[in-house]
Coordinates of C-alpha atoms in Angstrom, one line a residue:
M1 CA 8.8 11.8 -27.8
K2 CA 12.2 11.7 -28.2
N3 CA 14.4 8.4 -28.7
D4 CA 16.2 8.8 -25.3
T5 CA 13.0 9.7 -24.0
I6 CA 11.5 6.2 -25.6
S7 CA 14.3 4.2 -24.2
Q8 CA 13.9 5.5 -21.0
L9 CA 10.4 4.5 -21.2
V10 CA 11.2 1.1 -22.6
E11 CA 13.3 0.2 -19.3
R12 CA 10.7 1.2 -16.9
C13 CA 8.2 -0.9 -18.9
R14 CA 10.1 -4.4 -18.9
L15 CA 9.3 -5.5 -15.4
I16 CA 5.3 -4.5 -16.0
C17 CA 3.4 -7.5 -16.6
V18 CA 0.3 -6.8 -19.1
L19 CA -2.9 -8.5 -20.0
Y20 CA -3.8 -7.7 -23.5
V21 CA -7.3 -8.3 -24.7
E22 CA -8.4 -8.2 -28.2
D23 CA -10.8 -10.1 -30.2
D24 CA -9.7 -9.1 -33.8
A25 CA -6.8 -11.3 -35.1
Q26 CA -5.8 -8.7 -37.6
T27 CA -5.7 -6.3 -34.8
R28 CA -3.8 -8.6 -32.3
E29 CA -1.2 -9.5 -35.1
A30 CA -0.3 -5.7 -35.8
T31 CA -0.6 -4.6 -32.1
L32 CA 1.3 -7.3 -30.3
P33 CA 4.9 -6.6 -31.9
I34 CA 4.2 -3.0 -30.7
L35 CA 3.6 -3.8 -27.3
Q36 CA 6.3 -6.4 -27.3
D37 CA 8.7 -3.6 -28.0
F38 CA 8.0 -2.2 -24.5
F39 CA 6.7 -5.2 -22.3
E40 CA 8.4 -8.6 -21.7
T41 CA 5.8 -10.2 -20.3
I42 CA 2.1 -10.2 -22.2
S43 CA -0.8 -12.6 -21.9
V44 CA -3.2 -12.3 -24.4
A45 CA -7.2 -13.0 -24.1
T46 CA -9.3 -13.0 -27.2
N47 CA -12.4 -11.8 -25.6
G48 CA -13.8 -10.2 -22.1
E49 CA -14.9 -13.3 -20.8
E50 CA -11.3 -15.0 -21.3
G51 CA -9.5 -11.7 -20.0
L52 CA -11.6 -11.7 -17.1
S53 CA -10.6 -15.3 -16.4
L54 CA -7.0 -14.5 -17.1
Y55 CA -6.9 -11.7 -14.5
Q56 CA -8.5 -13.6 -11.8
E57 CA -5.9 -16.4 -12.3
N58 CA -2.8 -14.1 -12.5
S59 CA -4.4 -11.2 -10.3
S60 CA -1.2 -10.9 -8.4
K61 CA 1.2 -10.9 -11.4
I62 CA -0.7 -8.4 -13.8
D63 CA 0.3 -4.7 -13.4
L64 CA -1.5 -3.5 -16.7
I65 CA -4.6 -4.3 -18.6
I66 CA -4.8 -3.0 -22.2
T67 CA -8.1 -3.7 -23.5
D68 CA -10.5 -3.2 -26.7
I69 CA -14.2 -2.3 -26.0
M70 CA -16.4 -4.3 -28.5
M71 CA -15.8 -8.0 -27.9
P72 CA -18.1 -11.2 -27.9
K73 CA -19.1 -13.3 -24.7
L74 CA -18.2 -10.1 -22.6
S75 CA -17.6 -6.6 -23.5
G76 CA -14.6 -4.7 -22.5
I77 CA -16.8 -2.4 -20.7
D78 CA -18.5 -5.4 -18.6
M79 CA -14.8 -6.7 -18.3
I80 CA -13.4 -3.8 -16.9
E81 CA -16.5 -3.4 -14.6
A82 CA -16.0 -6.8 -13.3
I83 CA -12.2 -6.4 -12.4
R84 CA -12.9 -3.1 -11.0
E85 CA -15.0 -4.8 -8.4
E86 CA -11.7 -7.1 -7.4
N87 CA -9.2 -4.2 -7.9
K88 CA -9.7 -0.6 -8.1
E89 CA -6.2 0.6 -8.4
I90 CA -5.0 -1.8 -11.6
A91 CA -4.3 0.5 -14.5
I92 CA -6.3 -0.1 -17.4
V93 CA -5.8 1.2 -21.1
V94 CA -8.4 1.3 -23.6
I95 CA -7.9 0.8 -27.3
S96 CA -10.8 1.9 -29.3
A97 CA -11.9 2.8 -32.9
H98 CA -13.2 6.6 -33.0
N99 CA -16.6 5.5 -33.5
E100 CA -16.8 3.7 -30.1
S101 CA -16.6 7.2 -28.5
T102 CA -20.0 6.9 -27.2
Y103 CA -18.4 4.4 -24.2
F104 CA -15.8 6.8 -23.1
E105 CA -18.3 8.4 -20.0
K106 CA -18.9 4.5 -19.0
T107 CA -14.9 3.9 -18.8
I108 CA -14.5 7.4 -17.1
E109 CA -16.6 6.4 -14.4
L110 CA -15.2 2.9 -14.2
G111 CA -11.5 5.1 -13.5
V112 CA -9.4 4.1 -16.9
D113 CA -6.4 5.5 -16.6
G114 CA -5.7 6.1 -20.7
Y115 CA -6.9 5.5 -24.2
V116 CA -5.5 5.1 -27.5
F117 CA -6.9 4.4 -30.8
K118 CA -7.0 2.0 -33.5
P119 CA -4.8 1.7 -35.6
L120 CA -2.2 1.6 -32.9
K121 CA 0.8 4.2 -33.2
L122 CA 4.0 4.0 -31.2
I123 CA 4.0 7.7 -30.4
Q124 CA 0.3 7.7 -29.0
L125 CA 1.2 4.4 -27.1
S126 CA 4.4 5.9 -25.6
Q127 CA 2.6 9.3 -24.5
T128 CA 0.1 7.2 -23.0
L129 CA 2.2 4.5 -20.9
S130 CA 4.6 7.6 -20.0
K131 CA 2.0 9.0 -17.7
I132 CA 0.6 5.3 -16.5
V133 CA 4.2 3.8 -15.9
E134 CA 4.5 6.3 -13.5
K135 CA 1.4 5.3 -11.3
I136 CA 2.3 1.5 -11.7
S137 CA 5.9 2.2 -10.4
L138 CA 4.5 4.1 -7.3
R139 CA 1.8 1.6 -6.7
K140 CA 4.8 -1.3 -6.5
E141 CA 6.8 0.8 -4.4
H142 CA 4.0 1.3 -1.9
I143 CA 3.2 -2.3 -1.8
Q144 CA 6.9 -3.3 -1.4
S145 CA 7.2 -0.3 1.5
L146 CA 4.1 -2.0 3.0
N147 CA 5.4 -5.5 2.8
L148 CA 9.0 -4.3 4.5
L149 CA 7.0 -2.6 7.2
K150 CA 5.0 -5.4 8.0
Q151 CA 8.2 -7.7 8.2
Y152 CA 9.7 -4.8 10.5
E153 CA 6.6 -4.5 12.7
D154 CA 6.8 -8.8 13.1
I155 CA 10.4 -8.4 14.0
T156 CA 10.1 -5.9 16.7
N157 CA 6.8 -7.6 17.8
K158 CA 8.6 -10.7 18.8
S159 CA 11.6 -8.8 20.2
S160 CA 10.2 -5.7 22.1
I161 CA 7.4 -5.1 24.8
I162 CA 5.4 -2.5 22.7
S163 CA 2.5 -0.4 23.9
K164 CA 0.9 2.8 22.1
T165 CA -0.9 5.2 23.7
D166 CA -3.5 8.1 22.7
T167 CA -2.3 11.8 23.4
K168 CA -3.9 11.6 26.8
G169 CA -1.7 8.7 27.8
N170 CA -4.5 6.2 27.7
I171 CA -3.0 2.7 26.3
T172 CA -4.4 1.7 22.8
F173 CA -2.6 -1.1 22.1
V174 CA -0.2 -3.7 23.8
N175 CA 1.8 -6.6 22.1
E176 CA 1.9 -9.8 23.6
K177 CA 5.4 -9.4 25.1
F178 CA 3.6 -6.5 27.2
C179 CA 1.1 -8.9 28.4
Q180 CA 3.5 -12.0 29.2
I181 CA 5.7 -9.5 31.4
S182 CA 2.8 -7.7 33.3
G183 CA 0.6 -10.2 33.9
Y184 CA -2.4 -8.1 32.4
R185 CA -4.6 -9.3 29.9
P186 CA -5.0 -6.8 27.3
D187 CA -8.7 -5.9 27.8
E188 CA -7.2 -4.9 31.4
L189 CA -4.9 -2.6 30.1
I190 CA -6.8 -1.0 27.1
G191 CA -8.2 2.5 27.9
K192 CA -6.2 2.6 30.9
P193 CA -3.5 5.0 31.7
H194 CA 0.1 3.7 31.8
N195 CA 0.5 4.2 35.3
I196 CA -1.3 0.7 35.9
V197 CA 2.0 -0.6 35.5
R198 CA 4.1 1.9 37.3
H199 CA 6.0 1.1 40.3
P200 CA 5.3 3.5 43.2
D201 CA 9.3 3.8 43.7
M202 CA 9.3 5.9 40.5
P203 CA 9.8 9.3 41.1
A204 CA 7.0 11.8 39.9
S205 CA 9.9 13.7 38.5
A206 CA 11.0 11.1 36.0
F207 CA 7.9 11.1 34.1
K208 CA 7.3 14.7 34.3
H209 CA 10.4 14.9 32.4
L210 CA 9.4 12.2 30.1
W211 CA 6.1 14.2 29.3
E212 CA 8.2 17.3 28.9
T213 CA 10.2 15.6 26.2
I214 CA 7.6 13.4 24.3
K215 CA 4.9 16.3 24.6
D216 CA 6.3 19.4 24.8
K217 CA 9.4 19.2 22.8
K218 CA 7.9 16.2 20.6
E219 CA 11.1 14.0 20.7
T220 CA 12.3 11.2 21.9
W221 CA 12.5 10.0 25.2
Q222 CA 14.9 7.0 26.5
G223 CA 15.4 5.6 30.3
V224 CA 15.3 2.8 32.7
V225 CA 11.6 2.5 34.3
K226 CA 10.7 0.5 37.0
N227 CA 7.3 -1.1 36.6
R228 CA 5.3 -3.5 38.9
A229 CA 3.2 -6.3 37.3
K230 CA -0.3 -7.6 38.4
N231 CA 1.2 -9.8 41.1
G232 CA 3.1 -7.1 42.3
D233 CA 6.3 -8.1 41.3
P234 CA 9.0 -5.3 40.2
Y235 CA 10.6 -5.3 36.3
Y236 CA 13.0 -2.9 35.1
V237 CA 12.4 -2.2 31.4
K238 CA 14.6 -0.1 29.3
T239 CA 12.1 2.0 27.7
T240 CA 12.1 4.3 24.6
V241 CA 9.0 6.4 23.7
Q242 CA 8.4 8.1 20.6
P243 CA 5.8 10.6 19.4
I244 CA 4.0 9.9 16.2
L245 CA 3.4 13.2 14.6
N246 CA 1.0 13.7 11.4
D247 CA 2.1 15.4 8.6
K248 CA 1.4 19.0 10.1
G249 CA 3.5 18.2 12.8
E250 CA 0.8 17.3 15.4
I251 CA 0.9 14.5 17.8
E252 CA -1.2 11.6 16.7
E253 CA 0.0 9.0 19.4
Y254 CA 2.9 7.7 21.2
I255 CA 4.8 4.4 20.8
S256 CA 6.8 2.8 23.6
L257 CA 9.5 -0.1 22.8
R258 CA 10.9 -1.6 26.1
H259 CA 13.7 -4.6 26.6

């Protein structure tokens, strides 16, 4: 790899937390300085049992495991197998001696992400890491996106009246605010069409236009709707209905937000 490429790789590795597992003291002393050229945070274990314990104590922080295979107390294979039972996504790199190739088939079954051979060399490690760092970065971005999405969802849930329907218009989800204002329990709404809360004063032409917009044009519809609660009381809601499309452009469901 070119120097500028290695510099870019090092920059991307800085925020990655590593668990390094190696029982041989000489190998650790030779390998750690190389790993420290890439990673700022490295936890070190001297056998598989210690490695598993360190992982379990810090599983939310560790992004990458770099491990030997042949170790006392618990082998690298057994440690990886135990970790994979808890986390099938975490990136794992095996540092192996050439005479340990008989274990490769098992590590492939366990979903190991890369291999480097002893003695560890900078160029070989760089080539392996360049592939794995991308996976780790994408996974972190995915987790961050899910976290943000959950927060957006919580905020929306607290501030809006929300429902979801299937493609036929039957209710599949209502939030607490929907139930509060309509007077219905969730079990009285799920599976029913939305006209359960429709007020008779609302003209049929309004809903015809709504369905033409969201179903035929696959566009967002907005308007003010007069509804009727379970006890007969009318209430008005400013409504936005959005068709949710899959990657083929087909409608999967509809979501409605009201104020």
